[in-house]
């Protein structure tokens, strides 16, 4: 068919709409409704339960900002866990750090991995790397069963509906603290401040009760609601604002820079207010 | 009517869509197609030629960031000119600076002023202030006829189509340089880096040929294309990155902070590349 437009209602009363070249795949998996489409503006795009997950054109922002901020904050990140992130984009960025010896990906939905490999190869291509251990499993349970194991944990989840509901709870953050080594650090995507202010405030409050260093940073993701995305860091020791200049090394990126690493924590006033 | 959605095609293949409570006014003025509507998500909203200009809910970002960055950069901004900006939002922010003795607004379209006063009163309300001189006139010609007159000029234009085409030319920037005093500074909104990279690159190149200090900064505006908006500064002397701590004074804002003033110039790599 021609003339198709895909509209994501980001709230009850607002959304984005994009012209579709062709539908590539649709499937009700065991966990969510998966759609893959080729769009005119953003290239191939993955939707879960009607929400944009990633697109070929703007995926670099999210994946770079999830991975590089905590990885440059930790002085020697050897073991990394990615919860969710079945498209493989975060893993691709993680592998740019030579210190990383092993990166484990735990996504609950094997179909996301399967169709990302097929239709988003430049995003998912590094899932086959020898440093990567891919597991189709429940991230919440994986965390619950891990102890003192990871230097860095990255929570690359969907919104807190459907399979990701557990990943926005205080119990989950406590599990992460246990799964991390003594100087470990975690990051989670925590939605946007325009429509989900209460969620951000709640996550900040919960994480602060468990981690001595709690921070919020932002990035511009044009296909996500409001274009302004937040990421919450909980760290046992290392502060992303105190990274020494010689810790950074050259890395091939399109969004992240070492200057932006620190600037991304400087928040608009109405966002800063959510952290206080 | 109920069930109406307004869709702005921000590119040929991508747009935003929002539910409308009611249409408040539509009119083909002498210069552009003006629409005012009450939306469910963003409050009252002004559209010109089908493009979102401002909304009650997110207008503070644009207006604060246009006004406060150059005004805190200049050590004593007494005379200010706003070109365009008939909704009055930039003027409202300008007046928060006690140094400002006179603020002149020149908008080519009196209808924008008229209907902003009617439907966007908390944005346009300060246009009646005694420090403000409102003129319905051609901003390009006003600039051409001014010499050594302003400390700060702010170009709050529409996109470079229709009446604003002249406001994105090198001749206009040369006129601004002449209209500014010897240590004057100007700022212009310069669209977004995702869909208008060529425009930003071109403006940077043109402004650099005329102003010794040329800078680019960004802000998140959720109702504008991509959510990431850029502003170009051209300055004869004062550098927005070198503002001394004691220049800042407390100001009532929802987006701008003195920390964000400097951080907003730290650009994502693909945006920074447009300035080099």
Coordinates of N, CA, C and O in Angstrom, one line a residue, chain A residues 5 7-9 11-19 40-42 57-61 193-195 220-223 226-228 253-257 259-261 263 266-272, chain B residues 5 7-9 11-19 40-42 57-61 193-195 220-223 226-228 253-257 259-261 263 266-272:
Chain A
X5 N 0.5 6.4 6.8 CA 1.2 7.1 7.8 C 1.0 6.4 9.1 O -0.1 5.9 9.4
X7 N 1.0 6.8 13.1 CA 0.9 7.8 14.2 C 1.1 7.2 15.5 O 0.4 6.2 15.9
X8 N 2.1 7.7 16.3 CA 2.2 7.2 17.7 C 1.6 8.3 18.6 O 2.1 9.4 18.6
X9 N 0.6 7.9 19.3 CA 0.0 8.8 20.3 C 1.0 8.8 21.5 O 1.0 7.8 22.2
X11 N 0.9 11.0 24.0 CA -0.1 11.2 25.1 C -1.5 11.0 24.5 O -1.6 10.7 23.3
X12 N -2.5 11.1 25.3 CA -3.8 11.0 24.8 C -4.1 12.0 23.7 O -4.9 11.8 22.8
X13 N -3.4 13.2 23.7 CA -3.8 14.3 22.9 C -2.7 14.8 22.0 O -2.8 15.9 21.4
X14 N -1.6 14.1 21.9 CA -0.4 14.5 21.1 C 0.4 13.3 20.6 O 0.5 12.3 21.3
X15 N 0.9 13.5 19.4 CA 1.7 12.4 18.9 C 2.6 12.8 17.7 O 2.6 14.0 17.3
X16 N 3.3 11.9 17.2 CA 4.1 12.1 16.0 C 3.5 11.2 14.9 O 2.9 10.1 15.2
X17 N 3.7 11.6 13.6 CA 3.2 10.8 12.5 C 4.2 10.8 11.4 O 4.9 11.8 11.2
X18 N 4.4 9.6 10.8 CA 5.4 9.5 9.8 C 5.0 8.6 8.6 O 4.3 7.7 8.8
X19 N 5.5 9.0 7.5 CA 5.1 8.3 6.3 C 5.9 7.0 6.2 O 7.1 6.9 6.4
X40 N 9.9 6.9 5.5 CA 10.6 7.8 4.6 C 11.6 8.6 5.3 O 12.7 8.9 4.8
X41 N 11.3 9.1 6.5 CA 12.1 10.1 7.2 C 13.3 9.4 8.0 O 14.3 10.0 8.1
X42 N 13.0 8.3 8.7 CA 13.9 7.8 9.7 C 14.5 6.5 9.4 O 15.2 5.9 10.2
X57 N 17.9 6.3 11.7 CA 18.5 7.6 11.6 C 18.9 8.3 12.9 O 19.9 9.0 13.0
X58 N 18.1 8.1 14.0 CA 18.4 8.8 15.2 C 18.8 7.9 16.3 O 19.1 8.4 17.5
X59 N 19.0 6.6 16.1 CA 19.4 5.7 17.1 C 20.7 6.0 17.9 O 20.8 5.7 19.0
X60 N 21.6 6.6 17.1 CA 22.9 6.9 17.7 C 22.8 7.7 19.0 O 23.6 7.5 19.9
X61 N 21.9 8.6 19.1 CA 21.8 9.5 20.3 C 21.6 8.6 21.5 O 22.4 8.7 22.5
X193 N 10.6 14.7 30.7 CA 10.1 15.5 31.8 C 8.8 16.3 31.4 O 8.2 16.9 32.3
X194 N 8.4 16.3 30.2 CA 7.2 17.1 29.8 C 5.9 16.3 30.1 O 4.9 16.9 30.6
X195 N 6.0 15.0 29.9 CA 4.7 14.2 30.1 C 4.9 13.2 31.3 O 3.9 12.6 31.7
X220 N 18.8 14.8 23.4 CA 17.7 15.1 22.4 C 17.5 13.9 21.5 O 18.3 13.5 20.7
X221 N 16.3 13.3 21.6 CA 15.9 12.1 20.7 C 14.7 12.5 20.0 O 13.6 12.5 20.5
X222 N 14.8 12.9 18.7 CA 13.6 13.5 18.0 C 12.4 12.6 17.8 O 11.3 13.1 17.7
X223 N 12.6 11.3 17.8 CA 11.4 10.4 17.7 C 10.8 10.0 19.0 O 9.9 9.2 19.0
X226 N 8.5 14.5 23.2 CA 9.0 15.8 23.6 C 10.4 16.1 23.1 O 10.9 17.2 23.1
X227 N 11.1 15.0 22.6 CA 12.4 15.2 22.1 C 13.5 15.3 23.1 O 14.7 15.4 22.8
X228 N 13.1 15.3 24.4 CA 14.0 15.5 25.5 C 14.0 14.2 26.4 O 13.0 14.1 27.1
X253 N 32.0 8.7 17.7 CA 30.6 9.0 18.0 C 30.0 10.1 17.1 O 30.7 10.8 16.5
X254 N 28.7 10.2 17.1 CA 28.0 11.3 16.4 C 27.3 12.2 17.3 O 26.9 13.3 16.9
X255 N 27.1 11.9 18.6 CA 26.4 12.7 19.6 C 27.3 13.0 20.8 O 27.6 14.1 21.1
X256 N 27.8 11.9 21.4 CA 28.5 12.1 22.6 C 29.9 12.7 22.4 O 30.6 12.4 21.4
X257 N 30.3 13.7 23.3 CA 31.6 14.2 23.3 C 32.0 14.3 24.8 O 31.1 14.3 25.7
X259 N 33.0 16.8 26.4 CA 32.4 18.1 26.9 C 30.9 17.9 27.1 O 30.4 18.4 28.1
X260 N 30.2 17.2 26.2 CA 28.8 17.0 26.4 C 28.5 16.1 27.6 O 27.4 16.2 28.2
X261 N 29.4 15.2 27.8 CA 29.3 14.3 29.0 C 28.9 15.1 30.2 O 27.9 14.8 30.9
X263 N 28.1 18.5 30.3 CA 27.0 19.5 30.0 C 25.6 18.8 30.0 O 24.6 19.5 30.3
X266 N 23.6 19.3 33.1 CA 23.1 20.7 33.5 C 21.7 20.8 32.9 O 21.5 20.8 31.7
X267 N 20.7 20.8 33.8 CA 19.3 20.6 33.5 C 18.6 22.0 33.4 O 18.8 22.9 34.1
X268 N 17.6 22.0 32.4 CA 16.6 23.1 32.5 C 16.0 23.2 33.9 O 15.8 22.2 34.5
X269 N 15.7 24.4 34.3 CA 15.2 24.6 35.7 C 14.0 23.7 36.0 O 14.0 23.0 37.1
X270 N 13.0 23.5 35.1 CA 11.9 22.7 35.5 C 12.2 21.2 35.6 O 11.5 20.5 36.2
X271 N 13.3 20.8 34.9 CA 13.8 19.4 35.1 C 14.6 19.3 36.3 O 14.4 18.3 37.1
X272 N 15.5 20.2 36.6 CA 16.3 20.2 37.8 C 15.4 20.1 39.0 O 15.7 19.4 40.0
Chain B
X5 N -8.1 16.8 14.9 CA -6.6 16.8 15.2 C -5.9 17.7 14.2 O -6.3 17.7 13.0
X7 N -2.5 18.5 12.3 CA -1.2 17.9 12.0 C -0.3 18.9 11.3 O -0.7 19.5 10.3
X8 N 0.9 19.1 11.9 CA 1.9 20.0 11.2 C 2.9 19.0 10.6 O 3.6 18.3 11.3
X9 N 3.0 19.1 9.3 CA 4.0 18.3 8.6 C 5.3 19.1 8.7 O 5.5 20.2 8.1
X11 N 8.3 17.9 8.0 CA 9.0 17.6 6.8 C 8.0 17.0 5.8 O 6.8 16.9 6.2
X12 N 8.4 16.7 4.7 CA 7.4 16.0 3.8 C 6.9 14.7 4.4 O 5.8 14.3 4.1
X13 N 7.7 14.1 5.2 CA 7.4 12.7 5.7 C 7.2 12.5 7.2 O 7.2 11.4 7.7
X14 N 7.2 13.6 7.9 CA 7.2 13.5 9.4 C 6.5 14.8 9.9 O 6.6 15.9 9.4
X15 N 5.7 14.5 11.0 CA 5.1 15.7 11.6 C 4.6 15.4 13.1 O 4.8 14.3 13.6
X16 N 4.0 16.4 13.6 CA 3.3 16.2 14.9 C 1.8 16.4 14.7 O 1.4 17.1 13.8
X17 N 1.1 15.8 15.6 CA -0.4 15.9 15.5 C -1.0 16.1 16.9 O -0.5 15.5 17.9
X18 N -1.9 17.0 17.0 CA -2.5 17.3 18.3 C -4.0 17.5 18.3 O -4.5 18.0 17.3
X19 N -4.6 17.1 19.4 CA -6.0 17.2 19.5 C -6.5 18.6 19.8 O -5.9 19.3 20.6
X40 N -5.7 20.4 23.4 CA -5.8 19.7 24.7 C -4.5 19.6 25.4 O -4.4 19.7 26.6
X41 N -3.4 19.4 24.7 CA -2.1 19.1 25.3 C -1.3 20.4 25.6 O -0.6 20.5 26.7
X42 N -1.4 21.4 24.8 CA -0.5 22.5 24.9 C -1.1 23.8 25.2 O -0.5 24.9 25.2
X57 N 1.9 26.2 26.8 CA 2.6 25.3 27.7 C 4.1 25.3 27.6 O 4.8 25.1 28.6
X58 N 4.6 25.4 26.3 CA 6.0 25.3 26.2 C 6.7 26.6 25.7 O 7.9 26.6 25.5
X59 N 5.9 27.7 25.7 CA 6.5 28.9 25.1 C 7.7 29.5 25.9 O 8.6 30.2 25.4
X60 N 7.7 29.1 27.2 CA 8.8 29.7 28.1 C 10.2 29.3 27.6 O 11.1 30.1 27.8
X61 N 10.3 28.1 27.0 CA 11.7 27.7 26.6 C 12.2 28.7 25.6 O 13.3 29.3 25.8
X193 N 18.9 21.1 13.8 CA 20.0 20.5 13.1 C 19.6 19.1 12.4 O 20.4 18.6 11.6
X194 N 18.4 18.6 12.7 CA 18.1 17.3 12.1 C 17.6 17.5 10.7 O 17.8 16.6 9.8
X195 N 16.8 18.5 10.4 CA 16.2 18.7 9.1 C 16.7 19.9 8.4 O 16.5 20.1 7.2
X220 N 15.6 22.7 24.1 CA 14.6 21.7 23.8 C 13.2 22.4 23.7 O 12.7 22.8 24.8
X221 N 12.6 22.4 22.6 CA 11.2 22.9 22.4 C 10.4 21.8 21.8 O 10.5 21.4 20.6
X222 N 9.5 21.1 22.6 CA 8.9 19.9 22.2 C 7.9 20.1 21.0 O 7.7 19.1 20.3
X223 N 7.4 21.3 20.8 CA 6.4 21.5 19.7 C 7.1 21.9 18.4 O 6.5 22.2 17.4
X226 N 11.9 18.2 15.6 CA 13.0 17.5 16.3 C 13.1 17.7 17.8 O 13.8 17.0 18.4
X227 N 12.4 18.8 18.3 CA 12.6 19.1 19.7 C 13.9 19.8 20.1 O 14.1 20.1 21.2
X228 N 14.8 19.9 19.1 CA 16.1 20.6 19.4 C 16.2 21.8 18.5 O 16.4 21.7 17.3
X253 N 12.6 32.2 36.1 CA 12.6 31.4 34.9 C 12.1 30.0 35.1 O 12.2 29.6 36.3
X254 N 11.7 29.3 34.1 CA 11.4 27.9 34.2 C 12.3 27.0 33.4 O 12.4 25.8 33.6
X255 N 13.1 27.6 32.5 CA 14.1 26.8 31.7 C 15.5 27.3 31.9 O 16.4 26.6 32.3
X256 N 15.7 28.7 31.7 CA 17.1 29.2 31.8 C 17.6 29.2 33.2 O 16.9 29.5 34.2
X257 N 18.9 28.8 33.4 CA 19.6 29.1 34.6 C 21.0 29.5 34.2 O 21.4 29.4 33.0
X259 N 23.8 28.3 34.9 CA 24.6 27.1 34.6 C 24.2 26.6 33.1 O 25.1 26.3 32.4
X260 N 22.9 26.7 32.8 CA 22.5 26.2 31.5 C 22.9 27.2 30.4 O 23.1 26.8 29.3
X261 N 23.0 28.5 30.8 CA 23.5 29.5 29.9 C 24.8 29.0 29.2 O 24.9 29.0 27.9
X263 N 26.1 25.7 29.4 CA 26.0 24.4 29.0 C 25.3 24.3 27.6 O 25.5 23.3 26.9
X266 N 27.3 23.8 24.6 CA 28.1 22.5 24.4 C 27.2 21.6 23.5 O 26.1 21.2 24.0
X267 N 27.6 21.4 22.3 CA 26.8 20.8 21.3 C 27.0 19.3 21.1 O 28.2 18.9 21.2
X268 N 26.0 18.6 20.7 CA 26.2 17.2 20.2 C 27.1 17.3 19.1 O 27.2 18.3 18.3
X269 N 27.9 16.2 18.9 CA 29.0 16.2 17.9 C 28.4 16.6 16.5 O 29.0 17.4 15.8
X270 N 27.3 16.0 16.1 CA 26.9 16.3 14.7 C 26.4 17.7 14.6 O 26.3 18.2 13.4
X271 N 26.1 18.4 15.6 CA 25.7 19.8 15.6 C 26.9 20.6 15.6 O 27.0 21.6 14.8
X272 N 27.9 20.3 16.4 CA 29.1 21.0 16.5 C 29.8 21.0 15.1 O 30.4 22.0 14.7

